[in-house]
Structure formats: C-alpha cells, structure tokens
Amino acid sequence: MIPVLLNYTTKSEQTLSRRVVAPDFFGFGRSDKPRQDAAYNFDFHRVAMVHLIESLNLTNITLVVQDGGGLIGLTLPITDPRRFKRLIVMNTTIGSGAGKSQAVLDWIAYTSSTPDLDVADLMDTLGHHLSEDEKRAYRAPFPDDTYKGGVRRFPQMIMIEEDMPGVEISKKSRHFFETTDTLGKEAVFVACGMQDAILGPHMKSLARVFRNGCYYAEIEDASHFVQEWGDQVAKLAIEVFETYGNIAGVQEIKPEGAK
C-alpha cells in the first residue's frame, strides 16, 4: 500500500510530493514498551498518536485507518481539524458502546484466553492466504508472548459498553463528522472488505456518517484486513482524491437523511 501511496500518479496531477508516516502502536513487536498489559488502553494509544502528530507537526494529513486503528484514529481529527485533509477508512467503526454482537463477544473471549496468539495465522485467516515466507515475516516481531501486549489488549478496547474508555470522545467525533464542512465528499474514501462477516455489513452505514458524503468501494475478495489488498485500495483512493469520482468500482455515498 505504501509504495502506491508514495508513487502512484493520475493524469490530473502536475507534481508528486507525498510522504508516509506509518507508526506502530505500542505493544506490537520488539520496540521499547510497557511490560504490563494493563498499560495498553484506549487513552494510552490515543495520547501517543496525538503526541506523534504534534511532535512532528504533521499537516495536510491523509489519515489511513483500519480495525482498532480506526477506533482510535477516527477520534484524532476532532483534536485539531486543521491538520487533517483527507480520510481513507477501511473495515472499522466509530465506538459507541453498542457493539455487543455475539461475534464480537466471541472474539474478545477468544483473545482473552489465547495470550500467545499466532499473529501469522490470524493474518492468514482474516487477510490474504500467506506463503510460508510471509508467515515468518509476520511472526518475526513476536518471538514470544511478552512481545504481544498490544495484540492481546486491542480486542479488549472494543467499546461494547457505554461507560468504556473512548466512548465519549468517539461520540463527539461522530458528531464532528456529521456536522463539519472541513471534509468534502472528495476527501473521504471508504473501502469495504466484503468477506469480513462482522464489519463488512456495517461499512456502508459508516460511510453515511459524513456530512458532505463520501466515496465508497467494495473490495469483493478482501477480508477483514483490507490493507492486504492495499495496492487496489490506494489506487482507488488517489483517483478519488485527484479526480473527484467517476471511477469504475467507486460509488458516491450521500449522508444519512439526504435525498
């Protein structure tokens, strides 16, 4: 995905000047990190992302989010909307405290009972079928379960109750997207991995949150980890941002209640 975001051009572009900032969340792999799983909560991760953005003084941001990265990431623009220019949103949600489906509860229970979760097997199941070399690459940052604090804790952050951390700022963020004029429809691209049984059916509803609408594409073969189809998603997103629609496989989504 990153090479396409950096290098793909459209006929309408006169110059190419992009960079990608791709931070890891704490608790995923070999970097310095807290040793106690309890440290990894919504506020900890969100504060870290805000600090990163402010420390690097990032502006003109195209925010790319998926899964738990969306739970946190979609609450960032409300902090300083002037920094954010566009969104690429893949299978995720805005937390509300109402996500208590049986499938979600089963996933939380499974990860709670599997402290040494095999990251490669997870990616193989919920993403592309991986080669053995790719599996080794996914396992490399996680020599044993002490490197997997973030892996274990992210599912516990899913907001299934209204009093959970993150619900309040998530509701404010949803209201921000519903009311702001700072994001035109050509600035928001939503990609749905259709093979994701939990989030796939939800993505078109999420696409209707944005006040000015957005552009939306269904990636038929993609499962939960849509970024594994990143070249396709990135090309479509750039086409949307540079040519404002009329792209094969992309539809305009109007906000909820619009005629």
Short mmCIF file of C-alpha atoms in Angstrom, two decimals, residues 3-257:
data_model
loop_
_atom_site.label_atom_id
_atom_site.label_comp_id
_atom_site.label_asym_id
_atom_site.label_seq_id
_atom_site.Cartn_x
_atom_site.Cartn_y
_atom_site.Cartn_z
CA PRO A 3 4.62 2.29 -2.41
CA VAL A 4 1.37 3.11 -4.24
CA LEU A 5 0.59 5.98 -1.88
CA LEU A 6 4.04 7.38 -2.49
CA ASN A 7 4.40 6.85 -6.23
CA TYR A 8 1.05 6.41 -7.98
CA THR A 9 0.05 9.37 -10.14
CA THR A 10 -3.07 10.28 -12.06
CA LYS A 11 -3.35 12.19 -15.31
CA SER A 12 -4.62 15.24 -13.42
CA GLU A 13 -1.58 15.53 -11.13
CA GLN A 14 1.03 18.06 -12.11
CA THR A 15 3.56 17.21 -9.40
CA LEU A 16 4.13 14.40 -6.93
CA SER A 17 5.04 15.29 -3.36
CA ARG A 18 3.93 12.84 -0.71
CA ARG A 19 5.37 11.15 2.32
CA VAL A 20 4.02 8.36 4.50
CA VAL A 21 4.26 8.31 8.29
CA ALA A 22 3.40 4.78 9.45
CA PRO A 23 3.73 4.44 13.22
CA ASP A 24 3.26 1.18 15.08
CA PHE A 25 1.02 1.22 18.10
CA PHE A 26 2.88 0.34 21.29
CA GLY A 27 2.83 -3.31 22.25
CA PHE A 28 3.29 -4.79 18.79
CA GLY A 29 6.75 -6.29 18.47
CA ARG A 30 10.29 -5.53 19.56
CA SER A 31 10.27 -1.78 20.25
CA ASP A 32 10.55 -0.43 23.80
CA LYS A 33 7.20 -0.71 25.52
CA PRO A 34 5.43 -1.05 28.86
CA ARG A 35 5.70 -4.60 30.22
CA GLN A 36 2.27 -4.67 31.84
CA ASP A 37 -0.70 -5.44 29.60
CA ALA A 38 -2.89 -3.07 31.61
CA ALA A 39 -0.94 -0.11 30.22
CA TYR A 40 -2.40 -0.68 26.78
CA ASN A 41 -5.75 1.07 26.80
CA PHE A 42 -7.62 3.49 24.56
CA ASP A 43 -6.35 6.66 26.20
CA PHE A 44 -2.72 5.46 26.22
CA HIS A 45 -2.75 4.76 22.48
CA ARG A 46 -4.70 7.89 21.57
CA VAL A 47 -2.41 10.19 23.56
CA ALA A 48 0.59 8.58 21.86
CA MET A 49 -0.86 9.28 18.40
CA VAL A 50 -1.72 12.89 19.27
CA HIS A 51 1.80 13.37 20.64
CA LEU A 52 3.31 11.95 17.45
CA ILE A 53 1.27 14.26 15.22
CA GLU A 54 2.08 17.33 17.28
CA SER A 55 5.76 16.47 17.74
CA LEU A 56 6.27 16.03 14.00
CA ASN A 57 3.96 19.00 13.34
CA LEU A 58 2.10 16.97 10.71
CA THR A 59 -0.32 18.90 8.50
CA ASN A 60 -2.26 18.20 5.31
CA ILE A 61 -2.79 14.71 6.72
CA THR A 62 -4.49 11.90 4.83
CA LEU A 63 -5.47 9.69 7.74
CA VAL A 64 -5.50 5.96 6.90
CA VAL A 65 -7.31 3.73 9.40
CA GLN A 66 -8.47 0.13 9.75
CA ASP A 67 -9.84 -2.04 12.58
CA GLY A 68 -8.62 -0.91 16.03
CA GLY A 69 -6.59 1.79 14.33
CA GLY A 70 -9.90 3.28 13.26
CA LEU A 71 -11.39 3.12 16.75
CA ILE A 72 -8.52 5.35 17.84
CA GLY A 73 -7.69 7.16 14.60
CA LEU A 74 -11.17 8.43 13.82
CA THR A 75 -11.09 10.32 17.12
CA LEU A 76 -7.96 12.27 16.13
CA PRO A 77 -9.33 14.91 13.71
CA ILE A 78 -11.56 16.46 16.36
CA THR A 79 -8.43 17.37 18.35
CA ASP A 80 -7.13 19.72 15.65
CA PRO A 81 -9.23 19.59 12.46
CA ARG A 82 -6.89 21.98 10.62
CA ARG A 83 -4.24 19.27 10.40
CA PHE A 84 -6.46 16.76 8.56
CA LYS A 85 -7.24 16.96 4.86
CA ARG A 86 -8.49 13.50 3.82
CA LEU A 87 -9.54 10.11 5.18
CA ILE A 88 -9.04 6.56 3.92
CA VAL A 89 -11.25 4.32 6.04
CA MET A 90 -11.16 0.52 5.87
CA ASN A 91 -13.18 -2.00 7.88
CA THR A 92 -13.52 -0.29 11.25
CA THR A 93 -16.10 1.63 13.25
CA ILE A 94 -16.62 4.64 15.47
CA GLY A 95 -17.08 3.37 19.02
CA SER A 96 -20.43 3.93 20.66
CA GLY A 97 -20.75 1.35 23.42
CA ALA A 98 -23.28 -0.59 21.37
CA GLY A 99 -21.07 -3.16 19.64
CA LYS A 100 -22.15 -6.20 21.63
CA SER A 101 -22.83 -8.73 18.88
CA GLN A 102 -22.18 -12.38 19.65
CA ALA A 103 -19.38 -12.48 17.09
CA VAL A 104 -17.63 -9.57 18.81
CA LEU A 105 -18.07 -11.14 22.25
CA ASP A 106 -16.69 -14.44 20.95
CA TRP A 107 -13.64 -12.64 19.52
CA ILE A 108 -12.97 -10.83 22.82
CA ALA A 109 -13.33 -14.10 24.73
CA TYR A 110 -11.03 -15.96 22.34
CA THR A 111 -8.23 -13.39 22.53
CA SER A 112 -8.58 -13.22 26.31
CA SER A 113 -8.00 -16.97 26.53
CA THR A 114 -5.15 -17.04 23.97
CA PRO A 115 -2.25 -15.00 25.40
CA ASP A 116 0.21 -16.27 22.78
CA LEU A 117 -1.98 -15.61 19.74
CA ASP A 118 -0.26 -16.57 16.47
CA VAL A 119 -0.22 -13.31 14.51
CA ALA A 120 0.67 -15.02 11.22
CA ASP A 121 -2.23 -17.47 11.50
CA LEU A 122 -4.56 -14.58 12.30
CA MET A 123 -3.43 -12.65 9.23
CA ASP A 124 -3.70 -15.80 7.12
CA THR A 125 -7.29 -16.34 8.27
CA LEU A 126 -8.50 -12.73 8.05
CA GLY A 127 -6.36 -11.48 5.18
CA HIS A 128 -4.67 -12.98 2.14
CA HIS A 129 -3.58 -16.60 2.17
CA LEU A 130 0.07 -16.23 3.21
CA SER A 131 3.12 -18.01 1.93
CA GLU A 132 5.48 -19.56 4.48
CA ASP A 133 7.92 -16.68 3.94
CA GLU A 134 5.16 -14.16 4.63
CA LYS A 135 4.14 -16.04 7.77
CA ARG A 136 7.73 -15.93 9.02
CA ALA A 137 7.79 -12.19 8.39
CA TYR A 138 4.60 -11.65 10.38
CA ARG A 139 5.92 -13.77 13.26
CA ALA A 140 9.35 -12.10 13.33
CA PRO A 141 8.42 -9.15 15.63
CA PHE A 142 6.86 -11.54 18.18
CA PRO A 143 9.44 -14.06 19.49
CA ASP A 144 7.22 -14.96 22.46
CA ASP A 145 4.11 -13.79 24.25
CA THR A 146 5.92 -11.00 26.13
CA TYR A 147 6.01 -9.07 22.85
CA LYS A 148 2.23 -9.30 22.34
CA GLY A 149 0.76 -6.97 24.94
CA GLY A 150 -0.86 -4.79 22.29
CA VAL A 151 -2.10 -7.84 20.39
CA ARG A 152 -3.87 -9.13 23.49
CA ARG A 153 -5.28 -5.79 24.61
CA PHE A 154 -6.62 -4.30 21.39
CA PRO A 155 -9.72 -6.55 21.32
CA GLN A 156 -10.44 -5.56 24.93
CA MET A 157 -10.77 -1.93 23.78
CA ILE A 158 -13.79 -2.68 21.57
CA MET A 159 -16.49 -0.46 23.04
CA ILE A 160 -19.27 -2.87 23.94
CA GLU A 161 -20.49 -0.83 26.95
CA GLU A 162 -21.37 2.85 27.09
CA ASP A 163 -19.13 3.50 30.10
CA MET A 164 -15.97 2.16 28.45
CA PRO A 165 -12.94 4.37 27.79
CA GLY A 166 -13.17 6.06 24.41
CA VAL A 167 -16.94 6.12 24.08
CA GLU A 168 -17.34 9.79 24.97
CA ILE A 169 -14.68 11.08 22.54
CA SER A 170 -15.94 8.66 19.89
CA LYS A 171 -19.47 10.05 20.13
CA LYS A 172 -18.09 13.59 19.88
CA SER A 173 -16.06 12.54 16.85
CA ARG A 174 -19.08 11.04 15.16
CA HIS A 175 -20.94 14.31 15.73
CA PHE A 176 -17.95 16.17 14.29
CA PHE A 177 -18.06 14.12 11.08
CA GLU A 178 -21.84 14.55 10.88
CA THR A 179 -21.62 18.34 11.10
CA THR A 180 -18.24 19.52 9.79
CA ASP A 181 -17.77 21.17 6.42
CA THR A 182 -14.00 20.73 6.55
CA LEU A 183 -14.20 17.39 4.71
CA GLY A 184 -15.80 17.44 1.28
CA LYS A 185 -17.11 14.24 -0.25
CA GLU A 186 -13.99 14.02 -2.42
CA ALA A 187 -11.83 14.00 0.75
CA VAL A 188 -13.24 10.79 2.24
CA PHE A 189 -12.74 7.33 0.74
CA VAL A 190 -14.25 4.28 2.43
CA ALA A 191 -13.17 0.79 1.34
CA CYS A 192 -15.14 -2.24 2.47
CA GLY A 193 -13.67 -5.76 2.62
CA MET A 194 -16.75 -7.74 1.71
CA GLN A 195 -15.56 -11.06 3.16
CA ASP A 196 -15.48 -9.61 6.68
CA ALA A 197 -18.60 -11.04 8.31
CA ILE A 198 -18.53 -8.65 11.27
CA LEU A 199 -17.59 -5.24 9.88
CA GLY A 200 -18.33 -5.71 6.17
CA PRO A 201 -22.12 -5.25 6.52
CA HIS A 202 -21.54 -2.15 8.65
CA MET A 203 -19.27 -0.16 6.38
CA LYS A 204 -21.87 1.44 4.12
CA SER A 205 -23.64 2.78 7.22
CA LEU A 206 -20.36 4.22 8.44
CA ALA A 207 -19.88 5.84 5.04
CA ARG A 208 -23.19 7.70 5.54
CA VAL A 209 -21.92 9.46 8.67
CA PHE A 210 -20.01 12.19 6.83
CA ARG A 211 -21.95 15.44 6.39
CA ASN A 212 -20.90 16.02 2.80
CA GLY A 213 -20.96 12.36 1.82
CA CYS A 214 -18.01 10.33 0.63
CA TYR A 215 -16.83 7.86 -1.99
CA TYR A 216 -17.14 4.15 -1.29
CA ALA A 217 -15.81 0.96 -2.86
CA GLU A 218 -16.49 -2.69 -2.12
CA ILE A 219 -13.41 -4.89 -2.39
CA GLU A 220 -15.10 -8.20 -3.13
CA ASP A 221 -12.21 -10.55 -2.32
CA ALA A 222 -10.95 -8.63 0.70
CA SER A 223 -11.49 -9.90 4.19
CA HIS A 224 -11.08 -8.05 7.48
CA PHE A 225 -7.53 -6.80 6.92
CA VAL A 226 -8.34 -4.77 3.83
CA GLN A 227 -4.87 -3.25 3.74
CA GLU A 228 -3.65 -6.63 2.48
CA TRP A 229 -5.36 -5.51 -0.75
CA GLY A 230 -3.56 -2.21 -0.26
CA ASP A 231 -2.43 -1.55 -3.84
CA GLN A 232 -6.01 -1.66 -5.08
CA VAL A 233 -7.33 0.47 -2.21
CA ALA A 234 -4.55 3.04 -2.51
CA LYS A 235 -5.01 3.48 -6.26
CA LEU A 236 -8.75 3.96 -5.88
CA ALA A 237 -8.25 6.45 -3.05
CA ILE A 238 -5.78 8.55 -5.04
CA GLU A 239 -8.09 8.50 -8.05
CA VAL A 240 -10.93 9.76 -5.84
CA PHE A 241 -8.83 12.49 -4.26
CA GLU A 242 -7.41 13.71 -7.57
CA THR A 243 -10.33 13.25 -9.98
CA TYR A 244 -13.37 13.57 -7.68
CA GLY A 245 -15.26 10.41 -8.59
CA ASN A 246 -16.42 8.87 -11.88
CA ILE A 247 -14.16 5.89 -11.22
CA ALA A 248 -15.05 2.32 -12.04
CA GLY A 249 -15.98 0.41 -8.89
CA VAL A 250 -16.46 3.54 -6.78
CA GLN A 251 -19.82 4.99 -5.81
CA GLU A 252 -20.81 8.24 -4.19
CA ILE A 253 -22.49 7.82 -0.82
CA LYS A 254 -24.81 10.53 0.43
CA PRO A 255 -25.12 11.24 4.16
CA GLU A 256 -27.91 9.75 6.23
CA GLY A 257 -31.19 11.52 5.51
#
